[in-house]
XYZ file of C-alpha atoms in Angstrom:
146
model
C -38.238 -49.112 36.907
C -40.089 -46.431 35.024
C -39.107 -43.810 37.619
C -35.298 -44.115 37.124
C -35.793 -43.968 33.360
C -37.829 -40.758 33.652
C -35.231 -39.229 35.948
C -32.468 -39.978 33.435
C -34.576 -38.488 30.667
C -35.195 -35.308 32.720
C -31.444 -34.958 33.406
C -30.686 -35.304 29.695
C -33.279 -32.665 28.809
C -31.894 -30.244 31.412
C -28.352 -30.695 30.066
C -29.539 -30.177 26.504
C -31.330 -26.944 27.482
C -28.198 -25.622 29.199
C -26.083 -26.252 26.101
C -28.513 -24.668 23.679
C -28.452 -20.849 23.526
C -31.824 -19.404 24.307
C -31.556 -16.566 21.741
C -29.158 -15.751 18.965
C -26.986 -12.773 19.885
C -26.777 -9.960 17.328
C -23.486 -9.748 15.433
C -20.935 -7.378 16.939
C -20.625 -3.902 15.471
C -17.821 -3.369 12.958
C -14.724 -1.840 14.457
C -13.537 1.425 12.977
C -9.985 1.602 11.712
C -7.758 3.935 13.665
C -7.273 7.257 11.927
C -3.692 8.229 11.214
C -2.629 11.769 10.591
C -1.066 12.179 7.161
C 2.728 12.437 7.312
C 4.214 15.905 7.216
C 5.345 16.733 3.682
C 8.800 18.010 2.822
C 7.867 20.549 0.141
C 11.490 21.663 -0.325
C 12.516 18.100 -1.203
C 9.468 17.702 -3.463
C 10.634 20.755 -5.429
C 14.187 19.398 -5.577
C 13.060 15.974 -6.828
C 10.598 17.303 -9.442
C 13.202 17.928 -12.217
C 15.174 14.772 -11.345
C 12.105 12.545 -11.606
C 10.824 14.405 -14.681
C 14.090 13.352 -16.374
C 14.133 9.848 -14.843
C 10.680 8.708 -15.996
C 11.243 9.146 -19.779
C 14.382 6.973 -19.413
C 12.364 4.502 -17.311
C 9.664 4.354 -20.009
C 12.246 3.646 -22.720
C 14.181 1.144 -20.597
C 17.444 2.693 -21.814
C 20.103 1.467 -19.360
C 22.615 4.172 -20.308
C 20.117 6.931 -19.526
C 18.780 5.156 -16.444
C 22.266 4.765 -14.983
C 22.489 8.584 -14.669
C 19.541 8.597 -12.264
C 19.918 5.316 -10.363
C 22.058 4.016 -7.524
C 22.629 0.373 -6.662
C 21.160 -2.448 -8.736
C 20.145 -1.602 -12.312
C 16.482 -0.746 -12.859
C 14.961 -2.404 -15.915
C 12.424 0.121 -17.128
C 9.326 -0.390 -19.251
C 11.024 -1.195 -22.588
C 9.080 1.379 -24.615
C 5.652 -0.038 -23.748
C 4.462 3.465 -22.725
C 5.462 7.044 -23.466
C 6.092 9.566 -20.694
C 3.518 12.370 -20.735
C 3.999 14.215 -17.431
C 4.916 14.036 -13.784
C 1.639 14.835 -12.038
C 2.806 14.955 -8.418
C 5.711 14.173 -6.110
C 5.026 13.561 -2.414
C 7.990 13.418 -0.042
C 7.412 12.872 3.667
C 9.733 14.513 6.143
C 12.483 12.208 7.308
C 16.126 11.267 7.100
C 18.435 13.644 5.235
C 20.104 11.017 3.032
C 17.296 8.578 2.140
C 13.540 8.817 1.594
C 10.702 6.822 0.130
C 8.681 9.209 -2.020
C 5.565 8.754 -4.114
C 5.330 10.046 -7.663
C 2.247 10.069 -9.880
C 3.090 9.772 -13.562
C 0.879 10.190 -16.611
C 1.776 7.775 -19.410
C 0.580 7.885 -22.998
C -0.642 4.414 -23.955
C -2.447 3.082 -26.998
C -5.915 4.557 -26.817
C -5.295 7.310 -24.283
C -3.511 8.155 -21.078
C -2.915 6.309 -17.844
C -1.951 7.784 -14.470
C 0.121 5.482 -12.266
C 1.555 6.068 -8.794
C 5.021 4.787 -7.892
C 6.956 4.494 -4.651
C 10.604 5.327 -5.153
C 13.391 4.691 -2.667
C 15.665 7.697 -3.087
C 19.226 8.087 -1.785
C 21.364 11.197 -1.684
C 25.010 11.018 -2.767
C 27.228 14.080 -3.133
C 24.270 16.497 -2.970
C 22.384 14.635 -5.762
C 19.342 12.387 -5.374
C 19.267 8.960 -7.085
C 16.574 6.295 -7.481
C 17.558 3.152 -5.586
C 14.326 1.197 -6.190
C 10.926 1.722 -7.811
C 7.622 -0.109 -7.479
C 4.054 0.597 -8.469
C 1.595 1.425 -5.700
C -2.149 1.173 -5.432
C -2.422 4.317 -3.312
C -3.652 6.927 -5.804
C -3.513 9.751 -3.238
C -0.330 9.472 -1.177
C -0.735 12.900 0.381
């Protein structure tokens, strides 16, 4: 009777050894993110949008709907209700693309209580009758869109 018990015990031990890894494997190496080439810039459009956006952002800072309506297309854009003061348009980046609509990035310097703040925005721009208008605006966390 002792022999069958020992045989069962040996079988259990063999199964347990098979299940248990003999050594811990090292963690896999971190995968590198694929590198994307930066989009080709449309410098002609950047130059064309510079004065438009330099006039749009003071109206956006004030939140003045009458002024904003001159630069916007589609749904009204609310603005910042005077919480900041426009200081300068630091950069406009426009990728090459469709002739009548683009998403561009603009970096704006605002004067705030205690100093200045630079903020990047993505703007959906549409062209109507040879003039560019802001269709939508949103802040972005990409400080260097180029």
